[in-house]
PDB file of C-alpha atoms in Angstrom:
ATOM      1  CA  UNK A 746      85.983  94.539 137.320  1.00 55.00           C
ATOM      2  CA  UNK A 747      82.963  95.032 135.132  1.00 59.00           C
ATOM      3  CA  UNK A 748      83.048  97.365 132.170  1.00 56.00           C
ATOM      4  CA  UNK A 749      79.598  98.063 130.041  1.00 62.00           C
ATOM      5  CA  UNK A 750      79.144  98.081 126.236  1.00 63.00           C
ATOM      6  CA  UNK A 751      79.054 102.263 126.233  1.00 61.00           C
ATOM      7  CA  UNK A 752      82.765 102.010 128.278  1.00 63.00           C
ATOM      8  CA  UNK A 753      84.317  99.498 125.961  1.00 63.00           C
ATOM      9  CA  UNK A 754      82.986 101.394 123.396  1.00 63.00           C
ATOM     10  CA  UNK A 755      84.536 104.700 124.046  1.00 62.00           C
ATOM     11  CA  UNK A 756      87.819 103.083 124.949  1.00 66.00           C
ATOM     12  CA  UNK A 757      88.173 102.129 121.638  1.00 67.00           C
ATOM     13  CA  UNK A 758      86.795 104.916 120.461  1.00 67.00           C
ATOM     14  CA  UNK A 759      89.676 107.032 122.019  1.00 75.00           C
ATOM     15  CA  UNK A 760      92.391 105.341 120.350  1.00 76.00           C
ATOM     16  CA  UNK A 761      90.791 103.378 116.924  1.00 80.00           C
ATOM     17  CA  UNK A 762      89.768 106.935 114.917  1.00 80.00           C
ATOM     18  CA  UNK A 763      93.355 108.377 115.901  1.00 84.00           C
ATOM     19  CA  UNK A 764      94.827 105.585 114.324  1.00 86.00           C
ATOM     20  CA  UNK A 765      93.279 105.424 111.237  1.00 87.00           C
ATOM     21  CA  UNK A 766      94.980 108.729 110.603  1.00 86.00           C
ATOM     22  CA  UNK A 767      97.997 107.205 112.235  1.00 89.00           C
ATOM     23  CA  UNK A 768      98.029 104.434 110.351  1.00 90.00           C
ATOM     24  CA  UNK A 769      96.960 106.087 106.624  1.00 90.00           C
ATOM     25  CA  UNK A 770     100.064 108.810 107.403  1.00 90.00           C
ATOM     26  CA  UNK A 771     102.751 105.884 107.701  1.00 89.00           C
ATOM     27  CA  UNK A 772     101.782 104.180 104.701  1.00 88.00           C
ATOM     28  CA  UNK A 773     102.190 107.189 102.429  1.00 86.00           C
ATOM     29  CA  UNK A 774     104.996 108.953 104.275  1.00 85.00           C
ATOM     30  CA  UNK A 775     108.017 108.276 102.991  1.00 84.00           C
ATOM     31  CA  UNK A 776     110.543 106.753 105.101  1.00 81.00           C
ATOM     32  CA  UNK A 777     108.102 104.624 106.623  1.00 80.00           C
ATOM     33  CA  UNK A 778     106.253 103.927 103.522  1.00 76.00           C
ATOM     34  CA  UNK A 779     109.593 102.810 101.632  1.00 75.00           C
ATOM     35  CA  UNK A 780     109.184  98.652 100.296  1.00 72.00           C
ATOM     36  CA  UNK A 781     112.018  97.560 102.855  1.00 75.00           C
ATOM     37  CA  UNK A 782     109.586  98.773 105.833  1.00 76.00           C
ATOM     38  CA  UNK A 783     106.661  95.668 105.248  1.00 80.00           C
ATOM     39  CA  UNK A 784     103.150  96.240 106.133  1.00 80.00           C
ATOM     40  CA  UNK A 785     103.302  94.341 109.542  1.00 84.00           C
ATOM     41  CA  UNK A 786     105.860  97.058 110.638  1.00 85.00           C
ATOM     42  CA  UNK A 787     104.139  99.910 109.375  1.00 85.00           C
ATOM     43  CA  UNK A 788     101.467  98.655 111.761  1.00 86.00           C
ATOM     44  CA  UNK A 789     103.347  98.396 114.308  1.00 89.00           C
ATOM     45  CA  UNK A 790     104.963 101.828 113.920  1.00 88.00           C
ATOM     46  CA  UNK A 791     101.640 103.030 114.057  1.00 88.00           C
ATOM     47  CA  UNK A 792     100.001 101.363 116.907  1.00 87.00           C
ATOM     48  CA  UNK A 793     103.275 102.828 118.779  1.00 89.00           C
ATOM     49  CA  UNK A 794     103.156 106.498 117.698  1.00 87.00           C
ATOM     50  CA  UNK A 795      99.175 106.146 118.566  1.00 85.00           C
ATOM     51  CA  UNK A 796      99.726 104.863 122.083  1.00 84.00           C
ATOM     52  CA  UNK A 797     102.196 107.818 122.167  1.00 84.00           C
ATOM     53  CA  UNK A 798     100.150 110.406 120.915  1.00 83.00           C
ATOM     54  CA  UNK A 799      96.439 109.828 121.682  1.00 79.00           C
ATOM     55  CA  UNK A 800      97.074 110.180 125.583  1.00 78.00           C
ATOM     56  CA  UNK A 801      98.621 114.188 125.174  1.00 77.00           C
ATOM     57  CA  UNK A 802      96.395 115.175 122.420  1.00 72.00           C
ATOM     58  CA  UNK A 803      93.449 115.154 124.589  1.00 62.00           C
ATOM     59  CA  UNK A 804      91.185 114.853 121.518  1.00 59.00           C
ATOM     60  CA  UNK A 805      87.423 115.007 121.215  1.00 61.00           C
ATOM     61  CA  UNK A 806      85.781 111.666 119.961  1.00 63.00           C
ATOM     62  CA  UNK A 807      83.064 111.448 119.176  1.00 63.00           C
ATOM     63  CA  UNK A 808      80.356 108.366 120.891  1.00 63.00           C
ATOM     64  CA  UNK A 809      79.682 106.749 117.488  1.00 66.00           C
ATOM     65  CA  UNK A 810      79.682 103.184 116.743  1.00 61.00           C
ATOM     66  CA  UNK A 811      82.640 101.625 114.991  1.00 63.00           C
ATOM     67  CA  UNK A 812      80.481  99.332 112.814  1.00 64.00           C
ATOM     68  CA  UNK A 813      77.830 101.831 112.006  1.00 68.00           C
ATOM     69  CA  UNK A 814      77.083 103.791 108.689  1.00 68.00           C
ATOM     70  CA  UNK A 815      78.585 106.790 110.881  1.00 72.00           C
ATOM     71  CA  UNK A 816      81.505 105.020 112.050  1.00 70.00           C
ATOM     72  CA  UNK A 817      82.524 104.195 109.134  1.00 79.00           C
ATOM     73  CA  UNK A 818      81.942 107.367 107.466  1.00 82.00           C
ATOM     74  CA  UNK A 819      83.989 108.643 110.401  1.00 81.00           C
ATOM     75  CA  UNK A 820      87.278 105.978 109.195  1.00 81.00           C
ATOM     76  CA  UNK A 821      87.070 107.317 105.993  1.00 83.00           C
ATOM     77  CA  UNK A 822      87.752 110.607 106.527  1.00 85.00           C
ATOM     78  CA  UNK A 823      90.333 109.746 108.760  1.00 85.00           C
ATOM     79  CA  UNK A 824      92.440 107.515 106.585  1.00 87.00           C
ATOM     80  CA  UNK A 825      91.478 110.035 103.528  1.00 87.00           C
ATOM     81  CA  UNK A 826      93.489 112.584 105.750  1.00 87.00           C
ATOM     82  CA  UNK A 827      96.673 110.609 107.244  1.00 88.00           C
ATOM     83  CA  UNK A 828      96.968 109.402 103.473  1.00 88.00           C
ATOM     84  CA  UNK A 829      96.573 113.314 102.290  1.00 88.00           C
ATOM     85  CA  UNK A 830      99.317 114.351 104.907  1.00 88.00           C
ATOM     86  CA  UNK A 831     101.630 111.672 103.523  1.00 88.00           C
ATOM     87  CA  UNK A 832     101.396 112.050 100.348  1.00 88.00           C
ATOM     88  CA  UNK A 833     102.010 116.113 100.616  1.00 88.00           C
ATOM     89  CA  UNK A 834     105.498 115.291 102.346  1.00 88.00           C
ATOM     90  CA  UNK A 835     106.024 112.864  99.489  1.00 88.00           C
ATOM     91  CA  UNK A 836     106.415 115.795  97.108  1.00 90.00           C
ATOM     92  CA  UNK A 837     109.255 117.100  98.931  1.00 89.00           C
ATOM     93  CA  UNK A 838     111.564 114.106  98.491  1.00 90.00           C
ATOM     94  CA  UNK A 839     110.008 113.553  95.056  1.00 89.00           C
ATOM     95  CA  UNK A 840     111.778 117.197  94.065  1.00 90.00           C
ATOM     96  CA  UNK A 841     115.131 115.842  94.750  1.00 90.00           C
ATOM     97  CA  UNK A 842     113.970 112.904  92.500  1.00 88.00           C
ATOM     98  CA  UNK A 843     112.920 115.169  89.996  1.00 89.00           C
ATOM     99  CA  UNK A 844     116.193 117.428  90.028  1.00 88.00           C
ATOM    100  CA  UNK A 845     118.272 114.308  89.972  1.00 87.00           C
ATOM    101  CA  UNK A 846     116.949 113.258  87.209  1.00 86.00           C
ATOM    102  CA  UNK A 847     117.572 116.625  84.903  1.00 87.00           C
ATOM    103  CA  UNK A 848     121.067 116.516  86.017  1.00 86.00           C
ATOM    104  CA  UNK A 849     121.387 112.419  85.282  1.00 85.00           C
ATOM    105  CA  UNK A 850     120.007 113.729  81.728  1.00 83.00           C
ATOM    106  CA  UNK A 851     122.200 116.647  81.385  1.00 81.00           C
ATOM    107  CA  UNK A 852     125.065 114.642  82.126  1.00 80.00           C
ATOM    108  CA  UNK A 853     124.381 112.168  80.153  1.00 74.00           C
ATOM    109  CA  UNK A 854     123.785 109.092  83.069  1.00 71.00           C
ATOM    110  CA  UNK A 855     120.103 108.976  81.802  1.00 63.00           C
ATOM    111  CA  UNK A 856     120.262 105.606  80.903  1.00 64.00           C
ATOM    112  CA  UNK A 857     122.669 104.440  84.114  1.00 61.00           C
ATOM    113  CA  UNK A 858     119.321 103.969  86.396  1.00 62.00           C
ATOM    114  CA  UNK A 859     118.459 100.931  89.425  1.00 59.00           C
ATOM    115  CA  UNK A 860     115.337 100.795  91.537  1.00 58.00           C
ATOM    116  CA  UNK A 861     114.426 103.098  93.906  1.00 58.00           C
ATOM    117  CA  UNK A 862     113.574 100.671  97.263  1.00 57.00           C
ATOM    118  CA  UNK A 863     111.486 103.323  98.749  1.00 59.00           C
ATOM    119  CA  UNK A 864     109.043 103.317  95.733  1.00 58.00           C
ATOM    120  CA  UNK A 865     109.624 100.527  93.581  1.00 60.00           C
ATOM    121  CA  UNK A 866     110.491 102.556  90.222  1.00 62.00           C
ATOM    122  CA  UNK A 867     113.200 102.727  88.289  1.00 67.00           C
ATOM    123  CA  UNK A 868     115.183 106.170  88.348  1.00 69.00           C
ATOM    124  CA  UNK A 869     118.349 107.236  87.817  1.00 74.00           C
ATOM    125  CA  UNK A 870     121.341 106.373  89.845  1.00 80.00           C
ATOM    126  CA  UNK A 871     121.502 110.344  90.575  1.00 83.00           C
ATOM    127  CA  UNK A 872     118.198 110.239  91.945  1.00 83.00           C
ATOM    128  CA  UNK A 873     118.418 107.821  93.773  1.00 84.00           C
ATOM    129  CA  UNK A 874     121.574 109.351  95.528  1.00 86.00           C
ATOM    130  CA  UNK A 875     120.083 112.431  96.094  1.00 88.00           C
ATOM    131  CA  UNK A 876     117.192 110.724  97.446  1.00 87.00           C
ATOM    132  CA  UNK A 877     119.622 108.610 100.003  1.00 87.00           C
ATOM    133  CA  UNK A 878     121.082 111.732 101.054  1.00 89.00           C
ATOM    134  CA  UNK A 879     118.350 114.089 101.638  1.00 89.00           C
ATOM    135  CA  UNK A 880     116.689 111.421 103.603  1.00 88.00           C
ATOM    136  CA  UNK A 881     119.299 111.159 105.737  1.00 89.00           C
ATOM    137  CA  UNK A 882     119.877 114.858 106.292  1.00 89.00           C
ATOM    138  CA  UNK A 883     116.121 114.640 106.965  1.00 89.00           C
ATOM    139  CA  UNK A 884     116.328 112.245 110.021  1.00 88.00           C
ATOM    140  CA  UNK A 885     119.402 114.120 111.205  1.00 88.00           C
ATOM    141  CA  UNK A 886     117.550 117.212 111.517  1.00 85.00           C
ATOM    142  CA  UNK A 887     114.738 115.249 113.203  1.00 86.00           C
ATOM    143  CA  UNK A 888     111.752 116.278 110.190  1.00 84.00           C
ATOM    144  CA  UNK A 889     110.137 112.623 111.307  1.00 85.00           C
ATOM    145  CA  UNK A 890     109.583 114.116 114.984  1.00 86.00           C
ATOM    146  CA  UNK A 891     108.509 117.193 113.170  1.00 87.00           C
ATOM    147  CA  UNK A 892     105.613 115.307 111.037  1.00 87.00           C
ATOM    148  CA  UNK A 893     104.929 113.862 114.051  1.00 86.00           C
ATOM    149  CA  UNK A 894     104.505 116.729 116.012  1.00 87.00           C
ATOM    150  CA  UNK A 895     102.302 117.696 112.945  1.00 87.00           C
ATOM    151  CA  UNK A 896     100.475 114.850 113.385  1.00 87.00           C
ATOM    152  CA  UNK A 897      99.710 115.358 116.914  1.00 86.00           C
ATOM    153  CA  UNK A 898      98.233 118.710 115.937  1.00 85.00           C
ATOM    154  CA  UNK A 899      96.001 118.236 113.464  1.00 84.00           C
ATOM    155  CA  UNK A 900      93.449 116.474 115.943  1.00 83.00           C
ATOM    156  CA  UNK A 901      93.485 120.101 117.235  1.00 83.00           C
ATOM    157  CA  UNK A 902      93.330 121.323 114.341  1.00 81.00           C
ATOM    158  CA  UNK A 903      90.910 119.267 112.754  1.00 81.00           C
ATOM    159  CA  UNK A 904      89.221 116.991 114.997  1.00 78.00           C
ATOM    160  CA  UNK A 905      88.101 113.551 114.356  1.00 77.00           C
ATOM    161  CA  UNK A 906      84.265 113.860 112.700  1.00 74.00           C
ATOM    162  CA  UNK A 907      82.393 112.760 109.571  1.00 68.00           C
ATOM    163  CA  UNK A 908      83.628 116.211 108.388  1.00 72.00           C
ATOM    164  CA  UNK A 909      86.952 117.635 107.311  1.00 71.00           C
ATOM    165  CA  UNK A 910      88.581 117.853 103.847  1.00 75.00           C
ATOM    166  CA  UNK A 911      86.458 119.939 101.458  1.00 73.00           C
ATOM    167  CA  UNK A 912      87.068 120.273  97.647  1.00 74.00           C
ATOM    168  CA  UNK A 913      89.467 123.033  98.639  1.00 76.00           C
ATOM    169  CA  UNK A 914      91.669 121.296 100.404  1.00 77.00           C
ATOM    170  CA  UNK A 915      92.184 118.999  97.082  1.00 78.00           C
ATOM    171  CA  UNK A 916      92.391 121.434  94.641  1.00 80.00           C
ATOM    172  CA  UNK A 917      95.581 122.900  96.924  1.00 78.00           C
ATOM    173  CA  UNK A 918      96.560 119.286  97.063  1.00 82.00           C
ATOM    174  CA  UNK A 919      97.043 119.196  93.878  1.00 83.00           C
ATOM    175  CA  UNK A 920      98.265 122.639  92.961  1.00 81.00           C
ATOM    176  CA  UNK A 921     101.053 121.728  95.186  1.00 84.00           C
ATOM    177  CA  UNK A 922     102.562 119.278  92.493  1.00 84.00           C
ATOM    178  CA  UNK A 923     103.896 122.269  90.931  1.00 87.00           C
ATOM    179  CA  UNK A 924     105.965 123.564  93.682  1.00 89.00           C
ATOM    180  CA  UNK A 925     107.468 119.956  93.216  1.00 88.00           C
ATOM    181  CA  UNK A 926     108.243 120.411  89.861  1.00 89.00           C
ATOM    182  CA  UNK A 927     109.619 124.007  90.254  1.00 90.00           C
ATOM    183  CA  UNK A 928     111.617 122.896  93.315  1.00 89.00           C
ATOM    184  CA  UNK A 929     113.278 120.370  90.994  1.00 89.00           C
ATOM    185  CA  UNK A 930     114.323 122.517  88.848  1.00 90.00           C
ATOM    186  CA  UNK A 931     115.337 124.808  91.204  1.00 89.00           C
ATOM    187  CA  UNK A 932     117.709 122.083  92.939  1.00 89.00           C
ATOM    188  CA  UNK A 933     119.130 120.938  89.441  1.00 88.00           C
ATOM    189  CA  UNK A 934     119.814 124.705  88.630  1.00 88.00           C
ATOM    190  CA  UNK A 935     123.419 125.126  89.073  1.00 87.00           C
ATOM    191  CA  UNK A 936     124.368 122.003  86.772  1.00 86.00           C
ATOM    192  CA  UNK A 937     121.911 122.736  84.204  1.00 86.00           C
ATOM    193  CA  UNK A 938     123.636 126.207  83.845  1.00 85.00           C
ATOM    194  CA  UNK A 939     126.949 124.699  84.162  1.00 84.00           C
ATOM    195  CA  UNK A 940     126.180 122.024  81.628  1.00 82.00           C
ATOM    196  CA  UNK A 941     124.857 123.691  79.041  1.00 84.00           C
ATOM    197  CA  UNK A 942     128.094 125.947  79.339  1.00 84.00           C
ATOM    198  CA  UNK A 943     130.213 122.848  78.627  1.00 80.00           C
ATOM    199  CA  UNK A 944     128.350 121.560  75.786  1.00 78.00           C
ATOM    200  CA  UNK A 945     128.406 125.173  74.046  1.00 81.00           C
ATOM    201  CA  UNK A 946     131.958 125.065  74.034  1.00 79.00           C
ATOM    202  CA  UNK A 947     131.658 121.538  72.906  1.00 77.00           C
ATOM    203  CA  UNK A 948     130.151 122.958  70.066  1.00 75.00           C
ATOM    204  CA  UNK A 949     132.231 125.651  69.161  1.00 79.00           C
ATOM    205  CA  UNK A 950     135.045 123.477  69.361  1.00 74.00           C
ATOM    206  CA  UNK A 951     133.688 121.256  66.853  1.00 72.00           C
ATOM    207  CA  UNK A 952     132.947 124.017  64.561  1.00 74.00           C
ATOM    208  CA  UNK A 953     136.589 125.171  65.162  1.00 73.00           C
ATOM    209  CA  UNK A 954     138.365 122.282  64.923  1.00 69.00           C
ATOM    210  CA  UNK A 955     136.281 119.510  62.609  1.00 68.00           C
ATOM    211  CA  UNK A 956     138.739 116.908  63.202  1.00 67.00           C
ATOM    212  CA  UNK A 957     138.062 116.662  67.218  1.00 67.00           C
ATOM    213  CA  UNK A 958     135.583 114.531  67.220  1.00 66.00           C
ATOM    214  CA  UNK A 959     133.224 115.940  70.460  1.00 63.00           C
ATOM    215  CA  UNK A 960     132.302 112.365  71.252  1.00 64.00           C
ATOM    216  CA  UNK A 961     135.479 111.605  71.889  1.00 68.00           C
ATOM    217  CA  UNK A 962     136.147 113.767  74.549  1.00 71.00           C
ATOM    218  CA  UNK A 963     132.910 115.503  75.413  1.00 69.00           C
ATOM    219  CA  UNK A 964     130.998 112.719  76.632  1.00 74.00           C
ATOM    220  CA  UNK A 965     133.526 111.454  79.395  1.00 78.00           C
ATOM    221  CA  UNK A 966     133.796 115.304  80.196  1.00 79.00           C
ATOM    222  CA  UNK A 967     130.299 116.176  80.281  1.00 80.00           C
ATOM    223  CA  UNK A 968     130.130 113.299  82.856  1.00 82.00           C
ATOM    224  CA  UNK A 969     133.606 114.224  84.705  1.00 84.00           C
ATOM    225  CA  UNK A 970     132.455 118.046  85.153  1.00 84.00           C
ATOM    226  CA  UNK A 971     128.896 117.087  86.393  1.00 83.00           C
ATOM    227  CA  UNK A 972     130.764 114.869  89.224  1.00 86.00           C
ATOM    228  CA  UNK A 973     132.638 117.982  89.901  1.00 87.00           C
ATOM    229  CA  UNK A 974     129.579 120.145  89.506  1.00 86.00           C
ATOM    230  CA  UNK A 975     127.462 118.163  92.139  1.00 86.00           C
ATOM    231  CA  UNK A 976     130.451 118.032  94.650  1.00 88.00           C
ATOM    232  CA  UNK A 977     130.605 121.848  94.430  1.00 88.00           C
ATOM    233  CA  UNK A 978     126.557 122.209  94.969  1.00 86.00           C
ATOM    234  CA  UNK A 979     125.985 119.510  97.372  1.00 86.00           C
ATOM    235  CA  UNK A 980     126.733 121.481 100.299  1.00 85.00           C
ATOM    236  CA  UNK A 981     123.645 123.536  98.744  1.00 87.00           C
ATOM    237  CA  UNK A 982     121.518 120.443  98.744  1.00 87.00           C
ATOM    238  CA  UNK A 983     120.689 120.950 102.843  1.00 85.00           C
ATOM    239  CA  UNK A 984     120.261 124.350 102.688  1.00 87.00           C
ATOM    240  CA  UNK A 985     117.407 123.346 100.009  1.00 88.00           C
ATOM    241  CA  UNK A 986     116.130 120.401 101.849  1.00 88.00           C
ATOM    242  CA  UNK A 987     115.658 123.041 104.901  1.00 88.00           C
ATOM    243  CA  UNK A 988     113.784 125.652 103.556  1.00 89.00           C
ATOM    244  CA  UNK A 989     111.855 123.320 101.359  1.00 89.00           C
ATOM    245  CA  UNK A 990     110.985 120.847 104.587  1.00 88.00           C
ATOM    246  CA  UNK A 991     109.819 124.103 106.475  1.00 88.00           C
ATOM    247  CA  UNK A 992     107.940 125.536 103.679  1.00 89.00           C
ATOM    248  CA  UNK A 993     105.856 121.693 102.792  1.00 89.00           C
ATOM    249  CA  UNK A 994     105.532 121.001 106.878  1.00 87.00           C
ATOM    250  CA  UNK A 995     103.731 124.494 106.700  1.00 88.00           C
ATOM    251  CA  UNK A 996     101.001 123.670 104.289  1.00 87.00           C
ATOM    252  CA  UNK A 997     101.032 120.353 105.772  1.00 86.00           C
ATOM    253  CA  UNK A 998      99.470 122.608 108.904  1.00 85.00           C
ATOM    254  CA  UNK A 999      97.692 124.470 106.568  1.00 85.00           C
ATOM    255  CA  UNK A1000      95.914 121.386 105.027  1.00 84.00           C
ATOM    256  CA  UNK A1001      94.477 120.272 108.359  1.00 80.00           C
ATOM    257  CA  UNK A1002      93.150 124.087 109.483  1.00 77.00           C
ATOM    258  CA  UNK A1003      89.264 123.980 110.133  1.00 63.00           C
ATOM    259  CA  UNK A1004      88.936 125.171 106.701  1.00 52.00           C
ATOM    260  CA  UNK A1005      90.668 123.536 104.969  1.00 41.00           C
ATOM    261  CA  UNK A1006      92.675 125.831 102.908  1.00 45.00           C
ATOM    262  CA  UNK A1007      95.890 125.744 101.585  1.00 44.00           C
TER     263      UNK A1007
END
């Protein structure tokens, strides 16, 4: 069996562009892009979901060389948009991050912080619960196979080319890291209303009584009530993690439209 330099070519063709997308969405998604998952298995995971993918996406690619000015024009753009996709779902986890850390400071556990294995920072040990559990409610309700599914459509969507992102799809990029912000405040919410309850009556019990010293007591239950306070709200925490996974996977689909909008 003989094949020629324009069939070898296209062979590859098929499935190297659709992995540099692949490929530049698993090393900014989290989950897969967390420090425990090294880079040889991110590669792997992506060689896998490309074998998986490229045959039912029935893609148009185009007949440019790999190695050329094109081609690599071509690479570019791809990993510029699998890294894009990622890095949008990032700010949905980030919110919890972001909310657990208001209530860590509210509560006074500020200071009680370890590092976070899925980015390498130091945050909060609130955080970094929240973060544990939303990314388990996450897989449970199957949001990888969703980004995947995602994934698979944006070749539809946006086709592999030289062309794709425009400066609007950046500035919507980046006007999304307010929704991130907002949705962390939203999630921290209920104990920010709570605590600032407890430490007004702190307060008026140290104006009433001067010789109860509100460090005394106030610190340990500051910390006791936000336990209680998160107990109460985490049920709350999925119904959050729902509407804000539908709402980012949306203008994940949005991001890869011809053009380009958000």
């Amino acid at each position: 069996m003989e094949f020629s330099t324009a069939e070898i070519t296209g062979l590859i063709g098929i499935y190297i562009w659709p992995f540099f997308r692949i490929a530049a969405l698993v090393m900014a998604a989290p989950i897969f892009s967390s420090n425990f998952v090294n880079t040889r298995s991110r590669l792997l995971i992506a060689l896998a979901i490309s074998i998986a993918i490229v045959p039912s996406i029935q893609a148009s690619v185009p007949a440019v060389d790999p190695l050329s000015g094109a081609g690599l024009l071509i690479v570019a753009q791809q990993i510029l948009i699998g890294a894009c996709m990622g890095f949008m779902l990032q700010f949905l986890f980030n919110a919890f991050i972001i909310g657990g850390q208001i209530i860590a400071m509210q509560m006074g556990l500020g200071f009680a912080s370890m590092v976070d294995p899925q980015n390498g920072v130091t945050v909060p040990v609130i955080s970094q619960f929240y973060l544990i559990f939303v990314t388990l409610v996450f897989i449970s309700l199957n949001g990888h196979l969703i980004l995947l599914q995602v994934l698979a459509e944006s070749f539809i969507t946006m086709p592999v080319s030289a062309t794709g992102l425009t400066s609007t799809s950046f500035y919507g990029l980046v006007g999304q890291a307010s929704w991130m912000y907002a949705s962390g405040v939203l999630v921290a919410l209920p104990a920010i209303g709570s605590l600032m309850m407890v430490n007004l009556a702190f307060g008026i019990l140290s104006r009433a009584a001067p010789q109860i010293s509100p460090f005394s007591i106030g610190f340990p239950m500051t910390i006791i009530l936000g336990f209680a306070i998160m107990f109460v709200t985490l049920p709350s925490i999925a119904n959050h993690l729902l509407t804000m996974s539908d709402y980012m996977l949306q203008m994940i689909r949005l991001f890869v439209q011809p053009a380009g909008a958000v």
